[in-house]
Amino acid sequence: MQIHSKLPEVGTTIFTVMSSLAVEHNAVNLGQGFPDFMMNEDLIALVNDAMKKGFNQYVHMNGLPLLRERLAEKVEKLYQTKINYDTQITVTPGGTYAIFTALTTVLQPGDEVIVFEPAYDSYIPNIEINGAKPVLISLKYPDYSIPWEEVKAKVNERTRMIMINSPHNPTGAVLNENDIIQLRNIVADTNIIILSDEVYEHLIFDDIQHQSILRYPDLLERSFVCFSFGKTYHCTGWKLGYCISSAEMMKEYRKVHQFNCFTCDTPKQVALAEYIKNKEAYLSLGSFIQKKRDFFRELMKTTPFKLIPSHGSYFECYSYSHFSNEDDKTLAIRLTKEYGIATIPVSAFYKHATDNKVLRFCFAKKEGTLEKAVAKLKHLH
Ligand code: PMP
Ligand code: GLN
């Protein structure tokens, strides 16, 4: 049977391609972003407990009320913004789904969405599958900051959304207060909705304050803000996240959500509602992961790669144009096959592959893993 493809230009995601190649060649996987260390044992025990206590049936379609209540308390403590847990938060099966649902809720055929590249690889297909048009703007190389003048120039009456992501995947760039001011000026007096991907909310380094949209009630009124428990609690395989918006926009969001997955994993929500009371678990995350970044940085000094500093996320990018002309995909594949280390070529985060000769490395790994990986790179030629 023939299917008329809705995504004719799309192949298999680079994360799956590189992880499969890593398995095939028994390589150390610094490609796909996931920790190789154990998540918290207490949280595992709480899930087990919840299952034994019988929390195994459908939970409320918007998410376990107690979990949403505690999330609202957390938001108020962290960002001094009061949100209504009943009307403004929906628990989702992961951050990717939270983003897809926001785009599907809003977009009509022909709408334009401003996307900054390099972009997390689900954004553009998610826009296109809704019949809308991604308007691509390259972040300034090499600091990957937003060229706001270009944004202003590209906004028009068809612009429906602007997508932001801080801390940023794949570069680890973070937005500052001035970025928020620029964004506010651009959206003022328009119908533009902001989609803010904040899955790395707590993975921010160097004492930088995360510029969450949740700090700015005037912007939250026109935003969908997406999170992932997988990143916060080192359990990416749980695929659980949530979205926060205004009550009015969330009402529409839930219409889409209820006929897609309807509701998410119950025992994990019960466990998270309890575990989230442990503030240290998320407040200490930045320094915990920063230590890994710093450790990795030191190791990488012994290789020919040139650092592009990351201030957040699981990732740090390195350029290699000073020692090789190879395109980044070819190099990433060669490193996996010949040197036993998998990375992600950053050109994969552009619709029209832009090759600045940069590879992304995931440093959310055990020190031993990072040592093993970098030792392989020392022989690079
Ligand atoms: N956004 C970004 C920027 C990501 O890196 C990821 C990957 N973890 C997600 C969204 C999706 O998170 P999840 O695994 O919860 O779907
Ligand atoms: N967010 C992770 C990354 O960027 C993995 C996501 C995925 O595999 N789809 O590597």
PDB file of N, CA, C and O and ligand atoms in Angstrom, residues 33 93-97 99 120 122-123 165 167-169 197 199-200 227-231 236 239-241 315 360, ligand 1:
ATOM      1  N   GLY A  33      21.694  12.097  23.979  1.00  0.00           N
ATOM      2  CA  GLY A  33      21.771  12.675  25.328  1.00  0.00           C
ATOM      3  C   GLY A  33      21.041  11.858  26.368  1.00  0.00           C
ATOM      4  O   GLY A  33      19.831  11.990  26.527  1.00  0.00           O
ATOM      5  N   PRO A  93       3.517  12.695  28.184  1.00  0.00           N
ATOM      6  CA  PRO A  93       4.541  11.637  28.064  1.00  0.00           C
ATOM      7  C   PRO A  93       5.827  12.195  27.436  1.00  0.00           C
ATOM      8  O   PRO A  93       6.144  11.911  26.294  1.00  0.00           O
ATOM      9  N   GLY A  94       6.513  13.026  28.167  1.00  0.00           N
ATOM     10  CA  GLY A  94       7.802  13.575  27.724  1.00  0.00           C
ATOM     11  C   GLY A  94       7.711  14.993  27.178  1.00  0.00           C
ATOM     12  O   GLY A  94       6.621  15.512  26.891  1.00  0.00           O
ATOM     13  N   GLY A  95       8.897  15.595  27.054  1.00  0.00           N
ATOM     14  CA  GLY A  95       8.996  16.965  26.549  1.00  0.00           C
ATOM     15  C   GLY A  95       8.690  17.045  25.059  1.00  0.00           C
ATOM     16  O   GLY A  95       8.072  18.008  24.586  1.00  0.00           O
ATOM     17  N   THR A  96       9.111  16.042  24.304  1.00  0.00           N
ATOM     18  CA  THR A  96       8.888  16.053  22.849  1.00  0.00           C
ATOM     19  C   THR A  96       7.390  16.098  22.559  1.00  0.00           C
ATOM     20  O   THR A  96       6.930  16.874  21.717  1.00  0.00           O
ATOM     21  N   TYR A  97       6.646  15.292  23.276  1.00  0.00           N
ATOM     22  CA  TYR A  97       5.186  15.265  23.117  1.00  0.00           C
ATOM     23  C   TYR A  97       4.586  16.606  23.544  1.00  0.00           C
ATOM     24  O   TYR A  97       3.646  17.107  22.912  1.00  0.00           O
ATOM     25  N   ILE A  99       5.870  19.486  23.306  1.00  0.00           N
ATOM     26  CA  ILE A  99       6.140  20.456  22.234  1.00  0.00           C
ATOM     27  C   ILE A  99       5.225  20.180  21.041  1.00  0.00           C
ATOM     28  O   ILE A  99       4.599  21.093  20.497  1.00  0.00           O
ATOM     29  N   TYR A 120      16.737  21.575  18.013  1.00  0.00           N
ATOM     30  CA  TYR A 120      16.406  20.200  18.416  1.00  0.00           C
ATOM     31  C   TYR A 120      15.598  19.565  17.280  1.00  0.00           C
ATOM     32  O   TYR A 120      14.704  20.192  16.722  1.00  0.00           O
ATOM     33  N   SER A 122      13.228  17.606  16.520  1.00  0.00           N
ATOM     34  CA  SER A 122      11.781  17.360  16.342  1.00  0.00           C
ATOM     35  C   SER A 122      11.035  18.626  15.903  1.00  0.00           C
ATOM     36  O   SER A 122       9.921  18.539  15.386  1.00  0.00           O
ATOM     37  N   TYR A 123      11.621  19.808  16.134  1.00  0.00           N
ATOM     38  CA  TYR A 123      10.844  21.046  15.939  1.00  0.00           C
ATOM     39  C   TYR A 123      10.310  21.197  14.512  1.00  0.00           C
ATOM     40  O   TYR A 123       9.127  21.438  14.310  1.00  0.00           O
ATOM     41  N   ASN A 165      14.694  27.948  23.153  1.00  0.00           N
ATOM     42  CA  ASN A 165      15.175  26.768  23.887  1.00  0.00           C
ATOM     43  C   ASN A 165      16.416  27.169  24.680  1.00  0.00           C
ATOM     44  O   ASN A 165      17.465  27.390  24.103  1.00  0.00           O
ATOM     45  N   PRO A 167      18.382  26.264  28.623  1.00  0.00           N
ATOM     46  CA  PRO A 167      19.624  25.986  27.925  1.00  0.00           C
ATOM     47  C   PRO A 167      19.376  25.200  26.632  1.00  0.00           C
ATOM     48  O   PRO A 167      18.450  24.406  26.552  1.00  0.00           O
ATOM     49  N   HIS A 168      20.263  25.462  25.695  1.00  0.00           N
ATOM     50  CA  HIS A 168      20.013  25.059  24.321  1.00  0.00           C
ATOM     51  C   HIS A 168      20.672  23.724  23.961  1.00  0.00           C
ATOM     52  O   HIS A 168      21.818  23.471  24.305  1.00  0.00           O
ATOM     53  N   ASN A 169      19.887  22.929  23.277  1.00  0.00           N
ATOM     54  CA  ASN A 169      20.399  21.701  22.666  1.00  0.00           C
ATOM     55  C   ASN A 169      20.517  21.982  21.174  1.00  0.00           C
ATOM     56  O   ASN A 169      19.528  22.385  20.575  1.00  0.00           O
ATOM     57  N   ASP A 197      11.096  25.838  25.171  1.00  0.00           N
ATOM     58  CA  ASP A 197      11.526  24.480  25.519  1.00  0.00           C
ATOM     59  C   ASP A 197      12.556  24.607  26.642  1.00  0.00           C
ATOM     60  O   ASP A 197      13.679  25.062  26.424  1.00  0.00           O
ATOM     61  N   VAL A 199      13.504  22.055  28.862  1.00  0.00           N
ATOM     62  CA  VAL A 199      13.763  20.735  29.457  1.00  0.00           C
ATOM     63  C   VAL A 199      15.077  20.720  30.246  1.00  0.00           C
ATOM     64  O   VAL A 199      15.247  19.894  31.142  1.00  0.00           O
ATOM     65  N   TYR A 200      15.990  21.656  29.952  1.00  0.00           N
ATOM     66  CA  TYR A 200      17.264  21.707  30.697  1.00  0.00           C
ATOM     67  C   TYR A 200      17.241  22.798  31.779  1.00  0.00           C
ATOM     68  O   TYR A 200      18.290  23.300  32.179  1.00  0.00           O
ATOM     69  N   PHE A 227       8.610  21.021  29.713  1.00  0.00           N
ATOM     70  CA  PHE A 227       9.610  20.449  30.629  1.00  0.00           C
ATOM     71  C   PHE A 227       9.663  18.928  30.484  1.00  0.00           C
ATOM     72  O   PHE A 227       8.726  18.314  29.974  1.00  0.00           O
ATOM     73  N   SER A 228      10.758  18.340  31.025  1.00  0.00           N
ATOM     74  CA  SER A 228      10.918  16.884  30.972  1.00  0.00           C
ATOM     75  C   SER A 228      11.429  16.372  32.320  1.00  0.00           C
ATOM     76  O   SER A 228      12.487  16.811  32.785  1.00  0.00           O
ATOM     77  N   PHE A 229      10.692  15.461  32.941  1.00  0.00           N
ATOM     78  CA  PHE A 229      11.203  14.858  34.181  1.00  0.00           C
ATOM     79  C   PHE A 229      12.436  14.004  33.885  1.00  0.00           C
ATOM     80  O   PHE A 229      13.273  13.800  34.750  1.00  0.00           O
ATOM     81  N   GLY A 230      12.510  13.492  32.672  1.00  0.00           N
ATOM     82  CA  GLY A 230      13.638  12.634  32.293  1.00  0.00           C
ATOM     83  C   GLY A 230      14.974  13.310  32.507  1.00  0.00           C
ATOM     84  O   GLY A 230      15.946  12.691  32.944  1.00  0.00           O
ATOM     85  N   LYS A 231      15.038  14.614  32.199  1.00  0.00           N
ATOM     86  CA  LYS A 231      16.300  15.362  32.317  1.00  0.00           C
ATOM     87  C   LYS A 231      16.578  15.730  33.771  1.00  0.00           C
ATOM     88  O   LYS A 231      17.714  15.773  34.215  1.00  0.00           O
ATOM     89  N   THR A 236      15.718   9.426  31.403  1.00  0.00           N
ATOM     90  CA  THR A 236      15.178   9.835  30.102  1.00  0.00           C
ATOM     91  C   THR A 236      14.214   8.782  29.540  1.00  0.00           C
ATOM     92  O   THR A 236      13.317   9.110  28.777  1.00  0.00           O
ATOM     93  N   LYS A 239      10.129   8.977  29.913  1.00  0.00           N
ATOM     94  CA  LYS A 239       9.293   9.755  28.993  1.00  0.00           C
ATOM     95  C   LYS A 239       8.098  10.372  29.715  1.00  0.00           C
ATOM     96  O   LYS A 239       6.936  10.037  29.463  1.00  0.00           O
ATOM     97  N   LEU A 240       8.413  11.252  30.611  1.00  0.00           N
ATOM     98  CA  LEU A 240       7.365  11.969  31.330  1.00  0.00           C
ATOM     99  C   LEU A 240       7.782  13.444  31.423  1.00  0.00           C
ATOM    100  O   LEU A 240       8.951  13.732  31.712  1.00  0.00           O
ATOM    101  N   GLY A 241       6.852  14.321  31.153  1.00  0.00           N
ATOM    102  CA  GLY A 241       7.148  15.751  31.221  1.00  0.00           C
ATOM    103  C   GLY A 241       5.876  16.521  31.497  1.00  0.00           C
ATOM    104  O   GLY A 241       4.878  15.944  31.940  1.00  0.00           O
ATOM    105  N   PHE A 315      25.324  18.974  27.032  1.00  0.00           N
ATOM    106  CA  PHE A 315      26.179  18.938  25.848  1.00  0.00           C
ATOM    107  C   PHE A 315      27.233  20.039  25.795  1.00  0.00           C
ATOM    108  O   PHE A 315      27.031  21.141  26.304  1.00  0.00           O
ATOM    109  N   ARG A 360      28.841  17.542  18.558  1.00  0.00           N
ATOM    110  CA  ARG A 360      28.273  17.657  19.899  1.00  0.00           C
ATOM    111  C   ARG A 360      28.635  16.426  20.707  1.00  0.00           C
ATOM    112  O   ARG A 360      28.452  15.294  20.250  1.00  0.00           O
TER     113      ARG A 360
HETATM  114  N1  PMP B   1      13.764  19.365  23.981  1.00  0.00           N
HETATM  115  C1  PMP B   1      15.085  19.258  23.964  1.00  0.00           C
HETATM  116  C2  PMP B   1      15.896  20.462  23.656  1.00  0.00           C
HETATM  117  C3  PMP B   1      15.695  18.038  24.219  1.00  0.00           C
HETATM  118  O1  PMP B   1      17.026  17.923  24.188  1.00  0.00           O
HETATM  119  C4  PMP B   1      14.885  16.932  24.489  1.00  0.00           C
HETATM  120  C5  PMP B   1      15.549  15.599  24.617  1.00  0.00           C
HETATM  121  N2  PMP B   1      15.577  15.115  25.765  1.00  0.00           N
HETATM  122  C6  PMP B   1      13.514  17.100  24.550  1.00  0.00           C
HETATM  123  C7  PMP B   1      12.979  18.319  24.263  1.00  0.00           C
HETATM  124  C8  PMP B   1      12.568  15.981  24.827  1.00  0.00           C
HETATM  125  O2  PMP B   1      12.531  15.452  26.075  1.00  0.00           O
HETATM  126  P1  PMP B   1      11.790  14.069  26.359  1.00  0.00           P
HETATM  127  O3  PMP B   1      12.820  13.005  26.299  1.00  0.00           O
HETATM  128  O4  PMP B   1      11.164  14.238  27.695  1.00  0.00           O
HETATM  129  O5  PMP B   1      10.758  13.903  25.281  1.00  0.00           O
END
